[in-house]
Coordinates of C-alpha atoms and ligand atoms in Angstrom, one line a residue:
Chain I
X1 CA -20.8 134.0 43.2
X2 CA -18.1 131.6 44.0
X3 CA -14.7 133.1 44.8
X4 CA -11.6 132.1 43.0
X5 CA -9.4 130.0 45.2
X6 CA -6.1 131.7 46.1
X7 CA -3.2 129.2 46.2
X8 CA 0.3 130.1 47.4
X9 CA 3.1 127.7 46.4
X10 CA 6.2 128.1 48.5
X11 CA 9.3 126.9 46.6
X12 CA 10.0 127.1 42.9
X13 CA 11.9 123.9 42.3
X14 CA 10.4 121.1 40.1
X15 CA 7.7 120.3 42.7
X16 CA 6.7 123.9 43.1
X17 CA 6.6 124.6 39.3
X18 CA 4.5 121.5 38.7
X19 CA 2.1 122.5 41.6
X20 CA 1.8 126.1 40.5
X21 CA 1.1 125.0 36.9
X22 CA -1.5 122.4 37.9
X23 CA -3.3 124.8 40.3
X24 CA -3.3 127.7 37.8
X25 CA -4.6 125.5 35.0
X26 CA -7.4 124.4 37.3
X27 CA -8.6 128.0 37.7
X28 CA -7.0 129.0 41.0
X29 CA -5.2 132.3 41.5
X30 CA -1.6 131.2 42.1
X31 CA 1.4 132.9 43.6
X32 CA 4.6 131.0 43.6
X33 CA 7.3 132.3 45.9
X34 CA 11.0 131.2 45.6
X35 CA 14.2 132.4 47.1
X36 CA 16.3 131.9 44.0
X37 CA 16.8 134.5 41.3
X38 CA 14.9 132.3 38.9
X39 CA 12.6 129.3 39.3
X40 CA 14.2 125.9 39.0
X41 CA 15.2 124.8 42.5
X42 CA 18.3 122.8 43.0
X43 CA 18.4 120.4 40.1
X44 CA 17.3 123.0 37.5
X45 CA 19.5 125.8 38.7
X46 CA 20.8 127.4 35.5
X47 CA 24.5 128.4 35.4
X48 CA 25.3 132.1 35.1
X49 CA 24.7 133.4 31.6
X50 CA 23.0 130.2 30.4
X51 CA 19.6 128.6 30.3
X52 CA 17.9 126.1 32.5
X53 CA 18.5 122.5 31.3
X54 CA 16.3 121.1 28.5
X55 CA 14.3 118.9 30.9
X56 CA 13.4 122.1 32.8
X57 CA 12.3 124.1 29.8
X58 CA 9.1 122.1 29.1
X59 CA 8.0 122.8 32.6
X60 CA 8.9 126.4 32.7
X61 CA 7.1 126.9 29.4
X62 CA 4.0 125.2 30.9
X63 CA 4.2 127.5 34.0
X64 CA 4.7 130.6 31.9
X65 CA 1.6 129.8 29.9
X66 CA -0.5 130.2 33.0
X67 CA -1.5 133.3 34.9
X68 CA 0.5 132.3 38.0
X69 CA 2.3 135.1 39.6
X70 CA 6.0 134.3 40.3
X71 CA 7.9 136.1 43.1
X72 CA 11.7 135.6 42.7
X73 CA 14.5 136.2 45.2
X74 CA 11.8 136.2 47.9
X75 CA 11.9 134.2 51.1
X76 CA 8.9 133.1 53.1
X77 CA 9.7 133.8 56.8
X78 CA 6.4 133.2 58.5
X79 CA 2.9 131.9 57.9
X80 CA 0.0 133.1 60.1
X81 CA -3.6 132.1 60.2
X82 CA -6.2 134.8 59.9
X83 CA -9.7 133.5 60.2
X84 CA -10.0 130.7 57.7
X85 CA -7.2 131.8 55.5
X86 CA -3.4 132.0 55.7
X87 CA -1.2 135.0 55.5
X88 CA 2.2 134.2 54.0
X89 CA 4.9 136.7 55.1
X90 CA 7.8 137.0 52.7
X91 CA 10.9 139.2 52.4
X92 CA 12.8 140.3 49.4
X93 CA 16.1 142.4 49.8
X94 CA 14.9 143.6 53.2
X95 CA 11.4 144.5 52.1
X96 CA 8.5 142.6 53.5
X97 CA 5.2 141.7 51.9
X98 CA 2.2 139.5 52.6
X99 CA 0.1 137.2 50.4
X100 CA -3.2 135.8 51.5
X101 CA -4.1 132.2 50.7
X102 CA -6.9 129.8 50.9
X103 CA -4.6 126.9 50.4
X104 CA -0.8 126.5 50.7
X105 CA 1.5 124.2 48.9
X106 CA 4.8 123.6 50.6
X107 CA 7.5 122.7 48.0
X108 CA 10.5 123.8 50.0
X109 CA 12.9 121.1 48.8
X110 CA 15.9 119.6 50.6
X111 CA 19.3 120.7 51.8
X112 CA 22.5 118.7 52.1
X113 CA 23.3 116.8 55.3
X114 CA 26.6 117.9 56.8
X115 CA 28.3 115.9 59.5
X116 CA 31.0 117.3 61.8
X117 CA 34.6 116.0 61.5
X118 CA 37.8 117.6 62.5
X119 CA 38.5 120.5 60.1
X120 CA 35.0 120.8 58.6
X121 CA 34.7 124.5 59.4
X122 CA 37.8 125.5 57.3
X123 CA 37.2 127.7 54.3
X124 CA 36.9 125.7 51.1
X125 CA 35.3 122.7 52.8
X126 CA 31.9 122.9 51.1
X127 CA 29.0 120.7 50.3
X128 CA 28.8 118.4 47.2
X129 CA 25.7 119.9 45.7
X130 CA 27.0 123.0 47.4
X131 CA 30.1 123.0 45.2
X132 CA 27.9 122.6 42.2
X133 CA 25.5 125.4 43.3
X134 CA 28.5 127.7 43.9
X135 CA 30.0 126.8 40.4
X136 CA 26.7 127.4 38.7
X137 CA 26.5 130.8 40.4
X138 CA 29.9 131.8 39.1
X139 CA 32.6 130.2 41.2
X140 CA 35.5 129.0 39.1
X141 CA 37.1 125.8 40.2
X142 CA 39.4 125.6 37.2
X143 CA 42.7 124.1 38.1
X144 CA 41.7 123.4 41.7
X145 CA 42.5 120.1 43.3
X146 CA 39.2 118.7 44.6
X147 CA 38.4 115.8 46.8
X148 CA 34.8 114.7 47.1
X149 CA 33.9 112.6 50.1
X150 CA 30.3 111.9 51.1
X151 CA 27.4 109.9 50.1
X152 CA 24.6 109.6 47.6
X153 CA 23.8 109.8 43.9
X154 CA 25.0 113.4 43.7
X155 CA 28.7 112.5 44.1
X156 CA 29.4 111.3 40.6
X157 CA 27.4 113.9 38.7
X158 CA 29.0 116.7 40.7
X159 CA 32.5 115.3 40.1
X160 CA 31.8 115.2 36.4
X161 CA 30.4 118.7 36.4
X162 CA 33.4 120.1 38.2
X163 CA 35.8 118.1 36.0
X164 CA 34.2 119.5 32.9
X165 CA 34.7 123.0 34.4
X166 CA 38.5 122.4 34.5
X167 CA 38.8 121.2 38.1
X168 CA 41.2 118.4 39.0
X169 CA 39.0 115.9 40.8
X170 CA 41.6 113.8 42.7
X171 CA 39.3 111.3 44.4
X172 CA 35.6 110.5 45.0
X173 CA 34.9 108.6 48.2
X174 CA 31.5 107.1 48.8
X175 CA 30.9 106.0 52.4
X176 CA 28.4 103.2 51.4
X177 CA 30.0 99.8 50.8
X178 CA 30.5 98.6 47.2
X179 CA 27.8 95.9 47.5
X180 CA 25.2 98.6 48.2
X181 CA 26.4 100.9 45.4
X182 CA 26.6 98.0 43.0
X183 CA 23.0 97.1 43.8
X184 CA 21.9 100.6 43.1
X185 CA 23.9 100.7 39.9
X186 CA 22.3 97.4 38.8
X187 CA 18.9 98.9 39.4
X188 CA 19.8 101.5 36.8
X189 CA 19.6 98.7 34.2
X190 CA 15.9 99.0 34.5
X191 CA 16.2 102.6 33.4
X192 CA 18.5 102.6 30.4
X193 CA 18.6 106.4 30.1
X194 CA 19.9 106.7 33.6
X195 CA 22.5 104.1 33.0
X196 CA 23.7 105.9 29.9
X197 CA 24.0 109.1 31.9
X198 CA 26.0 107.3 34.5
X199 CA 28.5 105.9 32.0
X200 CA 28.7 109.3 30.3
X201 CA 29.6 110.9 33.5
X202 CA 32.3 108.4 34.4
X203 CA 34.1 109.0 31.2
X204 CA 34.3 112.7 31.9
X205 CA 36.7 112.1 34.7
X206 CA 38.2 108.7 33.9
X207 CA 41.4 109.2 35.8
X208 CA 39.7 110.0 39.1
X209 CA 39.9 107.4 41.8
X210 CA 36.4 106.3 42.9
X211 CA 36.3 104.4 46.1
X212 CA 33.4 102.9 48.0
X213 CA 33.3 102.1 51.7
X214 CA 35.6 105.1 52.2
X215 CA 35.0 108.3 54.1
X216 CA 36.6 111.4 55.4
X217 CA 38.5 111.2 58.7
X218 CA 39.6 114.8 58.9
X219 CA 40.9 117.9 57.1
X220 CA 43.6 120.3 57.9
X221 CA 44.7 123.7 56.7
X222 CA 45.3 127.3 57.8
X223 CA 43.4 130.1 56.0
X224 CA 41.8 127.4 53.8
X225 CA 41.8 123.6 53.7
X226 CA 45.1 122.1 52.6
X227 CA 44.8 118.4 53.0
X228 CA 42.2 115.7 53.7
X229 CA 42.6 112.2 55.2
X230 CA 40.3 109.5 53.9
X231 CA 39.9 106.1 55.5
X232 CA 38.2 102.8 54.8
X233 CA 38.4 101.8 58.5
X234 CA 41.6 99.8 58.0
X235 CA 44.0 102.2 56.3
X236 CA 44.1 105.9 55.7
X237 CA 45.5 108.1 52.9
X238 CA 46.1 111.8 53.0
X239 CA 45.7 114.0 49.9
X240 CA 46.8 117.6 49.4
X241 CA 43.8 119.5 48.0
X242 CA 42.4 123.0 47.5
X243 CA 38.7 122.2 48.0
X244 CA 37.0 119.4 49.9
X245 CA 33.4 118.6 49.1
X246 CA 31.8 116.7 52.0
X247 CA 28.1 116.0 52.4
X248 CA 26.1 113.0 53.3
X249 CA 22.8 112.9 51.4
X250 CA 19.9 115.2 51.6
X251 CA 17.5 116.3 54.4
X252 CA 14.0 117.6 53.8
X253 CA 13.3 121.2 54.6
X254 CA 10.4 121.0 57.0
X255 CA 10.6 124.3 58.9
X256 CA 7.5 125.8 57.4
X257 CA 5.5 122.5 57.7
X258 CA 6.5 122.3 61.4
X259 CA 5.6 126.0 61.9
X260 CA 2.1 125.1 60.6
X261 CA 2.0 122.1 63.0
X262 CA 1.9 119.5 60.2
X263 CA 2.9 116.0 61.3
X264 CA 6.5 115.3 60.5
X265 CA 7.5 111.6 60.8
X266 CA 11.1 110.5 60.6
X267 CA 12.1 113.9 59.2
X268 CA 9.5 113.9 56.4
X269 CA 6.2 115.7 56.2
X270 CA 3.3 113.2 56.3
X271 CA 0.8 113.5 53.5
X272 CA -2.3 111.7 52.2
X273 CA -3.2 110.5 48.7
X274 CA -3.9 114.1 47.6
X275 CA -0.5 115.3 49.1
X276 CA -2.5 117.1 51.9
X277 CA -0.6 117.3 55.2
X278 CA -2.3 116.6 58.5
X279 CA -3.4 120.3 58.5
X280 CA -6.4 121.1 56.2
X281 CA -5.6 123.1 53.1
X282 CA -1.9 122.7 53.6
X283 CA -0.3 120.5 50.9
X284 CA 3.3 119.3 50.6
X285 CA 5.2 117.9 47.6
X286 CA 8.7 117.0 46.5
X287 CA 11.7 116.5 48.9
X288 CA 10.0 117.7 52.1
X289 CA 7.8 114.5 52.0
X290 CA 10.9 112.3 51.8
X291 CA 13.9 112.5 49.5
X292 CA 12.8 111.2 46.2
X293 CA 14.4 113.1 43.4
X294 CA 13.1 115.2 40.5
X295 CA 10.6 112.7 38.9
X296 CA 8.8 112.1 42.2
X297 CA 8.9 115.9 42.9
X298 CA 7.1 116.6 39.6
X299 CA 4.3 114.0 40.1
X300 CA 3.7 115.0 43.7
X301 CA 3.7 118.6 42.7
X302 CA 1.1 118.1 40.0
X303 CA -1.1 116.1 42.4
X304 CA -0.7 118.8 45.1
X305 CA -1.5 121.6 42.7
X306 CA -4.7 120.0 41.4
X307 CA -5.8 119.2 44.9
X308 CA -5.1 122.7 46.3
X309 CA -7.2 124.1 43.5
X310 CA -10.0 121.7 44.4
X311 CA -9.7 119.2 41.5
X312 CA -10.1 115.5 42.2
X313 CA -7.2 113.0 42.0
X314 CA -6.0 111.3 38.8
X315 CA -5.2 107.6 38.9
X316 CA -2.6 108.0 36.2
X317 CA -0.6 110.4 38.4
X318 CA -1.0 108.3 41.5
X319 CA 0.4 105.2 39.6
X320 CA 3.5 107.2 38.5
X321 CA 4.0 108.4 42.1
X322 CA 4.0 104.8 43.4
X323 CA 6.7 103.8 40.9
X324 CA 9.0 106.7 41.8
X325 CA 8.4 106.2 45.5
X326 CA 9.7 102.6 45.2
X327 CA 12.8 103.9 43.5
X328 CA 13.3 106.5 46.2
X329 CA 13.1 103.8 48.9
X330 CA 15.8 101.6 47.2
X331 CA 18.1 104.7 47.0
X332 CA 17.7 105.4 50.6
X333 CA 18.6 101.8 51.5
X334 CA 21.7 101.8 49.2
X335 CA 23.1 105.0 50.8
X336 CA 22.3 104.4 54.5
X337 CA 25.0 106.1 56.6
X338 CA 27.6 103.8 58.3
X339 CA 28.0 104.1 62.1
X340 CA 31.7 105.2 61.8
X341 CA 30.5 108.6 60.5
X342 CA 28.8 109.3 63.8
X343 CA 32.0 109.3 65.8
X344 CA 34.3 111.5 63.6
X345 CA 33.9 114.6 65.8
X346 CA 36.5 115.0 68.6
X347 CA 35.8 116.9 71.8
X348 CA 37.2 120.0 70.2
X349 CA 35.3 119.7 66.9
X350 CA 32.7 122.4 66.5
X351 CA 29.2 121.0 66.1
X352 CA 27.1 124.1 65.9
X353 CA 28.9 126.4 63.5
X354 CA 26.7 129.5 64.3
X355 CA 27.4 129.5 68.0
X356 CA 30.7 127.6 68.0
X357 CA 29.5 124.8 70.3
X358 CA 32.0 122.0 70.5
X359 CA 31.1 118.3 70.6
X360 CA 32.8 118.0 74.0
X361 CA 30.4 120.6 75.5
X362 CA 27.4 118.5 74.8
X363 CA 26.1 116.0 77.4
X364 CA 24.6 113.2 75.4
X365 CA 22.0 112.6 78.1
X366 CA 20.5 116.0 77.4
X367 CA 17.5 116.6 75.2
X368 CA 17.8 119.0 72.3
X369 CA 15.9 121.6 74.3
X370 CA 18.4 121.3 77.2
X371 CA 21.4 121.6 74.8
X372 CA 19.8 124.8 73.4
X373 CA 19.4 126.3 76.9
X374 CA 22.8 125.3 78.2
X375 CA 25.0 125.9 75.2
X376 CA 23.0 128.0 72.6
X377 CA 23.3 125.0 70.2
X378 CA 21.1 125.6 67.2
X379 CA 20.2 129.2 68.3
X380 CA 22.2 131.0 65.6
X381 CA 21.4 132.4 62.2
X382 CA 20.8 129.0 60.5
X383 CA 18.4 128.1 63.2
X384 CA 19.7 124.6 63.5
X385 CA 19.4 123.7 59.8
X386 CA 23.0 122.4 59.8
X387 CA 23.6 121.1 63.4
X388 CA 20.0 120.0 63.8
X389 CA 20.3 117.5 60.9
X390 CA 23.7 116.3 62.2
X391 CA 22.5 115.8 65.8
X392 CA 19.5 113.9 64.6
X393 CA 22.0 111.4 63.2
X394 CA 24.6 111.6 66.0
X395 CA 22.3 111.6 69.1
X396 CA 18.8 110.8 67.6
X397 CA 17.6 114.2 68.7
X398 CA 14.4 114.9 66.7
X399 CA 14.0 118.4 65.1
X400 CA 13.1 120.9 67.7
X401 CA 10.3 123.5 67.6
X402 CA 10.5 126.2 64.9
X403 CA 11.2 129.9 65.6
X404 CA 9.5 132.8 63.8
X405 CA 10.8 134.2 61.6
X406 CA 11.9 130.9 60.2
X407 CA 15.0 132.6 58.8
X408 CA 16.6 136.0 59.9
X409 CA 14.4 138.8 58.6
X410 CA 14.4 142.5 59.2
X411 CA 12.1 143.7 61.9
X412 CA 10.2 145.9 59.4
X413 CA 8.9 142.8 57.7
X414 CA 7.5 141.4 60.9
X415 CA 6.2 144.6 62.3
X416 CA 4.2 145.1 59.1
X417 CA 2.5 141.7 59.8
X418 CA 1.7 142.3 63.4
X419 CA 0.1 145.6 62.6
X420 CA -1.9 143.9 59.8
X421 CA -3.1 141.3 62.3
X422 CA -5.0 144.0 64.3
X423 CA -7.2 144.7 61.3
X424 CA -8.2 141.1 60.3
X425 CA -10.6 141.5 57.4
X426 CA -8.9 144.3 55.5
X427 CA -6.4 142.5 53.4
X428 CA -6.4 140.2 50.5
X429 CA -10.1 139.8 49.5
X430 CA -9.8 138.7 46.0
Chain M
X1 CA 36.3 140.3 31.4
X2 CA 35.8 143.3 29.2
X3 CA 32.3 143.9 30.5
X4 CA 33.4 143.6 34.1
X5 CA 31.7 145.6 36.7
X6 CA 33.1 147.2 39.9
X7 CA 32.2 146.4 43.5
X8 CA 33.9 147.8 46.6
X9 CA 35.1 145.1 49.0
X10 CA 36.3 146.4 52.3
X11 CA 36.9 149.8 50.7
X12 CA 39.0 148.3 47.8
X13 CA 37.6 148.3 44.3
X14 CA 37.3 144.9 42.7
X15 CA 36.5 144.2 39.1
X16 CA 34.1 141.2 38.8
X17 CA 32.1 139.4 36.3
X18 CA 28.5 140.6 36.1
X19 CA 25.7 138.1 36.9
X20 CA 27.6 136.1 39.5
X21 CA 26.8 136.1 43.2
X22 CA 28.7 138.1 45.7
X23 CA 30.1 134.8 47.1
X24 CA 31.5 133.9 43.6
X25 CA 33.0 137.3 43.2
X26 CA 34.8 137.0 46.5
X27 CA 36.0 133.4 46.1
X28 CA 37.2 134.0 42.6
X29 CA 39.4 136.7 44.0
X30 CA 40.8 134.4 46.6
X31 CA 38.9 136.2 49.3
X32 CA 38.1 133.6 52.0
X33 CA 37.2 135.7 55.0
X34 CA 33.4 136.1 54.8
X35 CA 32.6 136.3 58.5
X36 CA 34.2 135.5 61.8
X37 CA 32.6 133.1 64.1
X38 CA 31.8 133.8 67.8
X39 CA 35.2 132.4 68.8
X40 CA 37.0 134.2 65.9
X41 CA 37.3 131.5 63.3
X42 CA 37.3 132.5 59.7
X43 CA 34.2 131.2 57.9
X44 CA 33.3 131.0 54.2
X45 CA 30.5 129.5 52.1
X46 CA 29.5 125.9 52.7
X47 CA 26.1 125.1 51.2
X48 CA 25.9 127.5 48.3
X49 CA 22.2 127.6 48.6
X50 CA 21.2 129.9 51.4
X51 CA 20.9 127.3 54.2
X52 CA 24.1 127.5 56.3
X53 CA 24.5 131.3 56.8
X54 CA 28.3 130.9 56.8
X55 CA 28.7 133.3 53.9
X56 CA 27.2 136.3 55.7
X57 CA 28.6 139.7 54.8
X58 CA 27.4 143.3 54.9
X59 CA 26.1 144.5 51.6
X60 CA 25.4 148.3 51.1
X61 CA 25.4 148.7 54.9
X62 CA 22.8 145.9 55.5
X63 CA 24.4 143.4 57.8
X64 CA 24.0 139.6 57.7
X65 CA 23.3 139.2 54.0
X66 CA 23.9 135.8 52.5
X67 CA 26.6 136.4 49.8
X68 CA 25.6 133.2 48.0
X69 CA 22.0 134.5 47.4
X70 CA 22.8 138.0 46.2
X71 CA 23.9 138.9 42.6
X72 CA 26.7 141.5 42.3
X73 CA 25.7 145.0 41.1
X74 CA 27.9 147.8 39.9
X75 CA 28.9 150.0 42.8
X76 CA 27.8 147.5 45.4
X77 CA 29.6 147.9 48.7
X78 CA 30.6 144.6 50.5
X79 CA 32.2 144.4 53.9
X80 CA 33.5 141.2 55.2
X81 CA 35.1 139.6 58.3
X82 CA 32.7 141.0 60.9
X83 CA 31.8 138.9 63.9
X84 CA 28.3 137.5 63.5
Ligands
FAD1 C1 22.5 121.5 46.6 C2 21.7 120.5 45.9 C3 22.1 120.1 44.6 C4 21.3 119.1 43.9 N1 21.7 118.8 42.6 C5 21.1 117.8 42.0 C6 21.5 117.4 40.7 O1 22.5 117.9 40.1 N2 20.8 116.3 40.1 C7 19.7 115.7 40.7 O2 19.1 114.8 40.2 N3 19.3 116.2 41.9 C8 20.0 117.1 42.6 N4 19.5 117.5 43.8 C9 18.4 116.8 44.4 C10 17.1 117.7 44.3 O3 16.7 117.8 45.6 C11 16.0 117.1 43.5 O4 16.4 116.5 42.3 C12 14.9 118.1 43.0 O5 15.5 119.4 42.8 C13 13.8 118.2 44.0 O6 12.8 119.2 43.7 P1 12.0 120.0 44.7 O7 11.1 120.9 44.0 O8 11.4 119.1 45.7 O9 13.1 120.8 45.6 P2 14.1 121.9 45.2 O10 14.6 121.8 43.9 O11 15.1 121.9 46.4 O12 13.3 123.3 45.3 C14 12.9 123.9 46.5 C15 12.9 125.4 46.2 O13 12.2 126.0 47.3 C16 12.9 127.2 47.7 N5 12.6 127.5 49.1 C17 12.8 126.7 50.2 N6 12.4 127.3 51.3 C18 11.9 128.5 50.9 C19 11.3 129.7 51.6 N7 11.2 129.6 52.9 N8 11.0 130.7 50.9 C20 11.1 130.8 49.5 N9 11.6 129.7 48.8 C21 12.0 128.7 49.5 C22 14.3 126.9 47.4 O14 15.1 128.1 47.2 C23 14.2 126.0 46.1 O15 14.3 126.8 45.0 C24 20.2 118.5 44.5 C25 19.9 118.9 45.8 C26 20.6 119.8 46.5 C27 20.2 120.2 47.9
FES2 S1 26.9 129.4 51.5 FE1 25.4 128.6 52.9 S2 24.1 130.3 53.1 FE2 25.5 131.0 51.7

């Protein structure tokens, strides 16, 4: 009798939803685990008291039509190997649980890249997608004077979103030069729907000043941020504001992949045509394989889900993946970070926010490991998720080894697992 | 906010909108002291999505909870401003 394959999908954004649906439709027993209160990930995060966007609903309906088990508000903090299988350790409001898997699909998405500049630790200095996530989860920015300074295609949609919610968006500053942004905008002509969206957005905040080749030089304030200085390298201007949104593109979340010893090249998880990582039975899709946006996440998710369930590849999906990968590459070139951003921090600027390590305390000749040992850099609660991505840019330090649990967890959760490890064949036979 | 619920922040009762996160409830009430850093700086939410851990507060006596990831519940006790 052949056993049903047990597939655990980690992450419930577009990639995870597509993977879980495809795997479940192919006959696997699927558990999808996501930290959020409802599936959707970053782009499909519904606002409080409203529904996920229309584009999401088709996929959520597809997922709900399967037998896939969905664990919400649950974080995966460890993955262990037990014989030929995996034990996924998760925690939900302080309670631990384990799920056994024959195959794992990593769909952990991306986070924003934050770079240190004077004043970046002040309250009300937030991310760009971060501001949107906060707003969707109930923060009101009505009447607030907001400056957005960063990089990437999120800047304008977030500015429009906040403006529609009643915020006064004073300025949007994109660090990339006009020529790059224009080339990116021109490529939108090939996708009329995207262009229409872009124009629609611009009209939502027509009086906002949008500058390219402009970046944040510093912020000041007391209990919260009060003003921000922007520069184009020749002149500066200072704006009084209540909120500063500053983030510089996205970085793949690769902690769990690195924990499983998957190859990570240039910050992205390496996968083959079937989205399998360099570790057998571990698949990866969406942003962790390289920032590519929602359309690429969906195709990669479907391919990974089918493969994890043991179904062969589809040429049709592979062709779509190739198109979206080309688009992602052109986006990456357009929003490449300018060198000036790497020297914003002064000696007194905090680089590691968890341990308050200042830029001046770091010897640039050190390795990341030495910096950890000597200064506790990256040793705090976020485990280097913020400073690690920054120092990768600033000093070229590659991501360091991963600690278990991959995020702070209560000792109960972990003790439960170590006990279970002493009785290997007991759990999870399906 | 007729259907507001009550949470207790640093021993003071706060009426907040149901369904929002603890981070939203605090920020909407101009409460910006979430935690204090190792050198005593005030810190507040940055990423809004569970990555940065700057929004850590104590919820119902459980320390180090990410305020941006937890939805408010009637009677919830939230303590902020502790060193973490
Ligand atoms: C803050 C933010 C805002 C964004 N806003 C937009 C937008 O408005 N428009 C747009 O086009 N793109 C946006 N993006 C880009 C976005 O990355 C992609 O468009 C798309 O969401 C990628 O899908 P994904 O499934 O790969 O990843 P995500 O959507 O990021 O989904 C990953 C999911 O995995 C979960 N997860 C991660 N680690 C764990 C773990 N250990 N345990 C349990 N669950 C875990 C996360 O909670 C998340 O729900 C945003 C990105 C970020 C970071
Ligand atoms: S705001 Fe970053 S973890 Fe909550």
